[in-house]
Short mmCIF file of C-alpha atoms in Angstrom, two decimals:
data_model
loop_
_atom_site.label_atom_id
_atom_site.label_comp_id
_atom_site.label_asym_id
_atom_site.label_seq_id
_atom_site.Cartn_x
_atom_site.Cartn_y
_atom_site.Cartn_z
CA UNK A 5 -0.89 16.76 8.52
CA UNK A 6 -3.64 17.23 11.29
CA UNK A 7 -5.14 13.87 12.64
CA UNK A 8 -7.58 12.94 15.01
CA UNK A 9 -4.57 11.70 16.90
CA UNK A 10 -2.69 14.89 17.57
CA UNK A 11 -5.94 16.71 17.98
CA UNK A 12 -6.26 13.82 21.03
CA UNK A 13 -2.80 15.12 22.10
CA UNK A 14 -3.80 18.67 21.90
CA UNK A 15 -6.53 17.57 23.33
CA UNK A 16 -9.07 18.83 20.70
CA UNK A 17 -11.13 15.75 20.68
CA UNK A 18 -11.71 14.75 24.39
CA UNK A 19 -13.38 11.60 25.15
CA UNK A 20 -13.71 11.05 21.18
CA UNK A 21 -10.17 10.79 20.92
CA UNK A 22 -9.41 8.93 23.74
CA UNK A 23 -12.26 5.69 22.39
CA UNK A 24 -11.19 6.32 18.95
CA UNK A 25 -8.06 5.16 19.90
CA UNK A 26 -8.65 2.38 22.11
CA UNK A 27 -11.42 0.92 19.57
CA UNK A 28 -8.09 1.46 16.86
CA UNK A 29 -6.43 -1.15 19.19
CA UNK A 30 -9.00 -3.58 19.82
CA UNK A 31 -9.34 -3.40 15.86
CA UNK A 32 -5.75 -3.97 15.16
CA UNK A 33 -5.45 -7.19 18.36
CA UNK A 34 -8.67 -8.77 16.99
CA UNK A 35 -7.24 -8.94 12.93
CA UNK A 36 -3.63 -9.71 14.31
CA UNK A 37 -5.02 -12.93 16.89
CA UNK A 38 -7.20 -14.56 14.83
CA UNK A 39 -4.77 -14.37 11.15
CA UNK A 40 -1.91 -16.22 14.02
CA UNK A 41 -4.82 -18.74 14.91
CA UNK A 42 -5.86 -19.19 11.57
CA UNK A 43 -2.25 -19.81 9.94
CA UNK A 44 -1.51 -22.20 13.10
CA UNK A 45 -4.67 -24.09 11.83
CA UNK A 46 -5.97 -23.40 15.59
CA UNK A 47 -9.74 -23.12 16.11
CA UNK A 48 -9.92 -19.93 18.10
CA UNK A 49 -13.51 -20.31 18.00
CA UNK A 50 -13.00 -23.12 20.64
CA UNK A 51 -10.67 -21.39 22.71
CA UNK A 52 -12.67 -20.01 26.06
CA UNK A 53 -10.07 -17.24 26.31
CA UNK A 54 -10.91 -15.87 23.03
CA UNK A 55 -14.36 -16.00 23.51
CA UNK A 56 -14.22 -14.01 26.72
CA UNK A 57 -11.90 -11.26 24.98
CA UNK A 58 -14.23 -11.18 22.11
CA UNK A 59 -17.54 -10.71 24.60
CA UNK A 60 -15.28 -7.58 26.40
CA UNK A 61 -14.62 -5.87 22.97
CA UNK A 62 -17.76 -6.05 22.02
CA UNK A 63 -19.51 -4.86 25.08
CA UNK A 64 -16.45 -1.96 24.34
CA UNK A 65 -17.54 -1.23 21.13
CA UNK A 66 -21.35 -1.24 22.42
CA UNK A 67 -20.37 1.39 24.84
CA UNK A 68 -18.72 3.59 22.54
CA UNK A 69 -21.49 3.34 20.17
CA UNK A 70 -24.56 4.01 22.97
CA UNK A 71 -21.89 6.77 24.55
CA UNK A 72 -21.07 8.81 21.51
CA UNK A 73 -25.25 8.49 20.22
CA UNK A 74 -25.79 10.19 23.17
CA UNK A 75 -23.10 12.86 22.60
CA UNK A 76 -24.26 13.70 18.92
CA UNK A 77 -26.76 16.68 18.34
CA UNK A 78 -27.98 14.67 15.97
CA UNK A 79 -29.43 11.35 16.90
CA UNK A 80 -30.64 9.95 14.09
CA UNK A 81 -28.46 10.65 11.56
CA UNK A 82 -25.77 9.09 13.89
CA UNK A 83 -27.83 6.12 14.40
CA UNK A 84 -28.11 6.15 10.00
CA UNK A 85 -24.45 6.19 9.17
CA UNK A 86 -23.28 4.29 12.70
CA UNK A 87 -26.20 1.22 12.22
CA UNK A 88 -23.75 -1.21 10.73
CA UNK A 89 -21.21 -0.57 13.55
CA UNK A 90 -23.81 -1.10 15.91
CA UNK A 91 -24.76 -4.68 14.66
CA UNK A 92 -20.93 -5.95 14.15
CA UNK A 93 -20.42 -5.23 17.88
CA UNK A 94 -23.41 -7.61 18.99
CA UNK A 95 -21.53 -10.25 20.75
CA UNK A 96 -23.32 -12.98 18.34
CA UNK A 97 -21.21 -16.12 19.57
CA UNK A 98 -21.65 -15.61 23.14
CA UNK A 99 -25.43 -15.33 22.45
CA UNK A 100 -25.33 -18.63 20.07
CA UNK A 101 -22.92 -20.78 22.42
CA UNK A 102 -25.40 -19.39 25.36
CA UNK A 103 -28.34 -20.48 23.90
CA UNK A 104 -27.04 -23.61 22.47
CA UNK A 105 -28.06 -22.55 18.75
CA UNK A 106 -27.18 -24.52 15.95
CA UNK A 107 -26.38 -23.99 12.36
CA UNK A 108 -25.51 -25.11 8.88
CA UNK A 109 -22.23 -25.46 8.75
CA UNK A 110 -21.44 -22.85 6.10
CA UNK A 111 -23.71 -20.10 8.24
CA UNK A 112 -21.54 -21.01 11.14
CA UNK A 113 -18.31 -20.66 9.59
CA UNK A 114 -19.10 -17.32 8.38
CA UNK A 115 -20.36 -16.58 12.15
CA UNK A 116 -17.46 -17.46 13.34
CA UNK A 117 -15.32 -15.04 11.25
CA UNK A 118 -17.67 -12.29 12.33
CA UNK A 119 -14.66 -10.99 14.56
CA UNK A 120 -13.16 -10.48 11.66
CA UNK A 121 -15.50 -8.26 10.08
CA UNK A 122 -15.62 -6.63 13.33
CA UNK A 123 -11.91 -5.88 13.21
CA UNK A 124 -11.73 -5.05 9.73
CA UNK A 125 -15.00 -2.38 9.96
CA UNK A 126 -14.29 -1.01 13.20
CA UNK A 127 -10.69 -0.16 11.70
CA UNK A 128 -11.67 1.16 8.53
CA UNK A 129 -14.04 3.70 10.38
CA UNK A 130 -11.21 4.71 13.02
CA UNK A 131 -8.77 5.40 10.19
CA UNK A 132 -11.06 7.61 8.50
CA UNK A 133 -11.39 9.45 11.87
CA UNK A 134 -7.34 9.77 11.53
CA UNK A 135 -7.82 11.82 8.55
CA UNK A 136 -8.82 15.71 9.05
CA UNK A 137 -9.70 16.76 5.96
CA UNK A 138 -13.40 14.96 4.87
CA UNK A 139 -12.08 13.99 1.22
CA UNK A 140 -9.37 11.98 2.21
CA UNK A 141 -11.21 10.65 5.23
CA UNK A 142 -13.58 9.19 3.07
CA UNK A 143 -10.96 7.67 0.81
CA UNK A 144 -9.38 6.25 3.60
CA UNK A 145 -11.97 4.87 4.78
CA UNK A 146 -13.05 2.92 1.81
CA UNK A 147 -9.22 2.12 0.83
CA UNK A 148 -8.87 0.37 4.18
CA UNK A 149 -12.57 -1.36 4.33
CA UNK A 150 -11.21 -2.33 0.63
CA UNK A 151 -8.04 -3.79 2.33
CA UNK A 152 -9.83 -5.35 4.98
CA UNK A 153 -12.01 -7.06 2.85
CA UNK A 154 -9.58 -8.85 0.57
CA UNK A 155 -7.76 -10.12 3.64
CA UNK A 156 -10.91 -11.32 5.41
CA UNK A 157 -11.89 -13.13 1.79
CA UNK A 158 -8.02 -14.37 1.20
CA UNK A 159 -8.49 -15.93 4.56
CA UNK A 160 -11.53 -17.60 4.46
CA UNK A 161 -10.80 -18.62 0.75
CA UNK A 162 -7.55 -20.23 1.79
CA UNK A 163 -9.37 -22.18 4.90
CA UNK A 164 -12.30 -24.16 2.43
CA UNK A 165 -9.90 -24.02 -0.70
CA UNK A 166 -6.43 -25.29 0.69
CA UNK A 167 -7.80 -28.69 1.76
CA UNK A 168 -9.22 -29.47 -2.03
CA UNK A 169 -8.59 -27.24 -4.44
CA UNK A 170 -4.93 -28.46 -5.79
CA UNK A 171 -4.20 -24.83 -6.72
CA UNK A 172 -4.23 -23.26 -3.32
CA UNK A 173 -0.88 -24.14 -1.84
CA UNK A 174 -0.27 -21.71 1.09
CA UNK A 175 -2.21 -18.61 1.75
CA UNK A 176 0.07 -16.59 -0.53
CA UNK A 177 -1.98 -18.31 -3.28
CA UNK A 178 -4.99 -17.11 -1.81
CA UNK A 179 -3.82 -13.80 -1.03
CA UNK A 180 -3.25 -13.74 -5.18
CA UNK A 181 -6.38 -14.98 -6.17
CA UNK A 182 -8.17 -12.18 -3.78
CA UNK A 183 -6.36 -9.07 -5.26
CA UNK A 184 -6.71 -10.42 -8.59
CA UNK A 185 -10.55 -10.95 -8.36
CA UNK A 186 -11.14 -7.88 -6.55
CA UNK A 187 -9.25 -5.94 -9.49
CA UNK A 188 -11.74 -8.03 -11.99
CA UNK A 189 -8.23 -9.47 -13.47
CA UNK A 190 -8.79 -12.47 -12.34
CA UNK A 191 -6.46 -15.20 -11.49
CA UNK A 192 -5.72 -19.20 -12.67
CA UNK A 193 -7.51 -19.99 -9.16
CA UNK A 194 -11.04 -20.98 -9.49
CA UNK A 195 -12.60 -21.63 -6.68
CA UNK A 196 -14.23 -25.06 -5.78
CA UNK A 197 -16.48 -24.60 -2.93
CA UNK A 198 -19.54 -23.12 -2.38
CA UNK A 199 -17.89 -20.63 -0.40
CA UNK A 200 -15.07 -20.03 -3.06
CA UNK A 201 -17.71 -18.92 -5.51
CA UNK A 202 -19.32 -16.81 -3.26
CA UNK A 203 -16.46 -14.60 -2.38
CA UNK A 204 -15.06 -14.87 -6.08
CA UNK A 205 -18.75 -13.13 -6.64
CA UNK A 206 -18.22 -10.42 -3.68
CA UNK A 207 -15.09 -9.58 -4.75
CA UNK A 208 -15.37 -9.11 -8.15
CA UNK A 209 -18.28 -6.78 -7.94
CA UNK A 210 -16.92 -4.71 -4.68
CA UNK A 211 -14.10 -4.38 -7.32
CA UNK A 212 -16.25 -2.49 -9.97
CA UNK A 213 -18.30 -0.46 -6.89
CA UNK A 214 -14.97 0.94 -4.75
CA UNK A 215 -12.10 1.44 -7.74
CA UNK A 216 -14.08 4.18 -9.33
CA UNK A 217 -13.73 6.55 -6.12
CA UNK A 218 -10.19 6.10 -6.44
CA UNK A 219 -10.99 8.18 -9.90
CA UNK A 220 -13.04 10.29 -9.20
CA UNK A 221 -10.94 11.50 -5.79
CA UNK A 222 -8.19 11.97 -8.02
CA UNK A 223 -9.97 14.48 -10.19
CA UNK A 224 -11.08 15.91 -7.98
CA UNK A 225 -7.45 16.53 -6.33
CA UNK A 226 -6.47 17.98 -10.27
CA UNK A 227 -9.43 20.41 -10.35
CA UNK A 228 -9.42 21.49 -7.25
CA UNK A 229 -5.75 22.47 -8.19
CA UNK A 230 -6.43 24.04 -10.96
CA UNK A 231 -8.56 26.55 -9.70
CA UNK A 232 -6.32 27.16 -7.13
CA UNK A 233 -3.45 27.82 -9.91
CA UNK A 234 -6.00 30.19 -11.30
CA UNK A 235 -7.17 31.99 -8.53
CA UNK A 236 -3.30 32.73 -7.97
CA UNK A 237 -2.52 34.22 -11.63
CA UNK A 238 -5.43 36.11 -11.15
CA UNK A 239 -4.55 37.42 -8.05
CA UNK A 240 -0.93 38.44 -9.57
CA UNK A 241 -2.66 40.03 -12.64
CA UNK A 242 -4.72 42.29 -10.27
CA UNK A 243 -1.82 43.11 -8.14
CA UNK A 244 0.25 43.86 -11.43
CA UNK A 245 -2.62 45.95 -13.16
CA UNK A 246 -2.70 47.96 -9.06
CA UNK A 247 0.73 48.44 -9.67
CA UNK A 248 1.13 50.48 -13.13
CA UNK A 249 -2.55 52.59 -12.28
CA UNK A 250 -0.08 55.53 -10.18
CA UNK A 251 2.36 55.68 -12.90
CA UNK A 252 -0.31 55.94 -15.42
CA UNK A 253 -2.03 58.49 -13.33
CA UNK A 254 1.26 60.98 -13.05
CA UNK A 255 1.62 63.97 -15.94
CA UNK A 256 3.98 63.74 -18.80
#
């Protein structure tokens, strides 16, 4: 199948290719680091050498976005579809720590996991640029931002829950409780925190918006099929009904 990574190798893509790849990376280190830190129990947040490799990736990620804007024909439709990627690579906790800014304590966790997000989106969007063909880039790309967002709320869940909530053991627990709220199942976790609820909320209603594209790509996959079956039996029946005109046309 062709991908965005042996059109790099042919080399198709260029300069494209070259940041997709490099952003796939940073994507994959930043998701990898902080789930070790987080299962360690380790505040990464506190850790100056994190912070300085989070401030490089995203002045990375700001340099591929203001590079490639440049590179489009069209401007503003890239700035329309790219917007979100633009704001997850603002370097928000070198700003806050800068400027000394202080939060509520539930904002700031969330801030804090903002790498995450980063990780998670930024990977989603470079897998869909793995994909040639635009169907299956696009399911991809929401499979993976699905994927990436049951992690990130598995992980957060299982940081407020673990400590009080007598159901959440170990993170497999919350890992459980995130894949069965985000198939609407539901699970024998409830949630106890604030934060719990929240993501029980998110979850659950991501659920309902992203499964049905799953559907729809699949009939879509069965039609398009079909017509392709059909477009060959007609093709045969044409080429048969080619075949018998000469011996029709020759005299008894």
């Amino acid at each position: 199948m062709k991908t965005a990574l042996t059109d790099f190798a042919l080399p198709k893509k260029g300069i494209y290719g070259f940041l997709h790849l490099i952003i796939l990376a940073l994507s994959l280190f930043l998701i990898i680091s902080i789930s070790i830190d987080t299962f360690k129990g380790t505040p990464f947040y506190t850790q100056s050498s994190y912070m300085k490799v989070q401030f490089w990736i995203c002045l990375w990620f700001l340099f591929d976005f203001v590079l490639e804007f440049f590179l489009a024909h069209r401007k503003l439709h890239y700035l329309r579809t790219h917007f979100i990627f633009f704001l997850i690579a603002i370097p928000y906790q070198s700003i806050i720590n800068y400027y000394q800014l202080t939060f509520s304590e539930e904002l700031t966790y969330f801030i804090r996991f903002i790498p995450l997000v980063r990780g998670g989106y930024a990977l989603a969007i470079v897998v869909g640029w793995l994909t040639y063909n635009r169907a299956s880039s696009l399911l991809v790309s929401y499979l993976t931002m699905l994927l990436a967002t049951v992690y990130f709320a598995s992980l957060a869940f299982y940081v407020m829950e673990h400590k009080v909530n007598p159901l959440v053991t170990d993170y497999g627990d919350a890992l459980w409780w995130a894949f069965m709220d985000v198939t609407t199942v539901g699970s024998n976790i409830v949630a106890i925190t604030v934060t719990g609820r929240v993501l029980s909320v998110v979850l659950a209603a991501l659920g309902m918006m992203m499964f049905p594209i799953f559907t729809v790509y699949v009939t879509s996959i069965v039609t398009k099929k079909n017509q392709e079956k059909e477009a060959y039996y007609q093709q045969q029946a044409a080429a048969a009904g080619t075949d018998k005109e000469p011996d029709a046309a020759q005299p008894k």
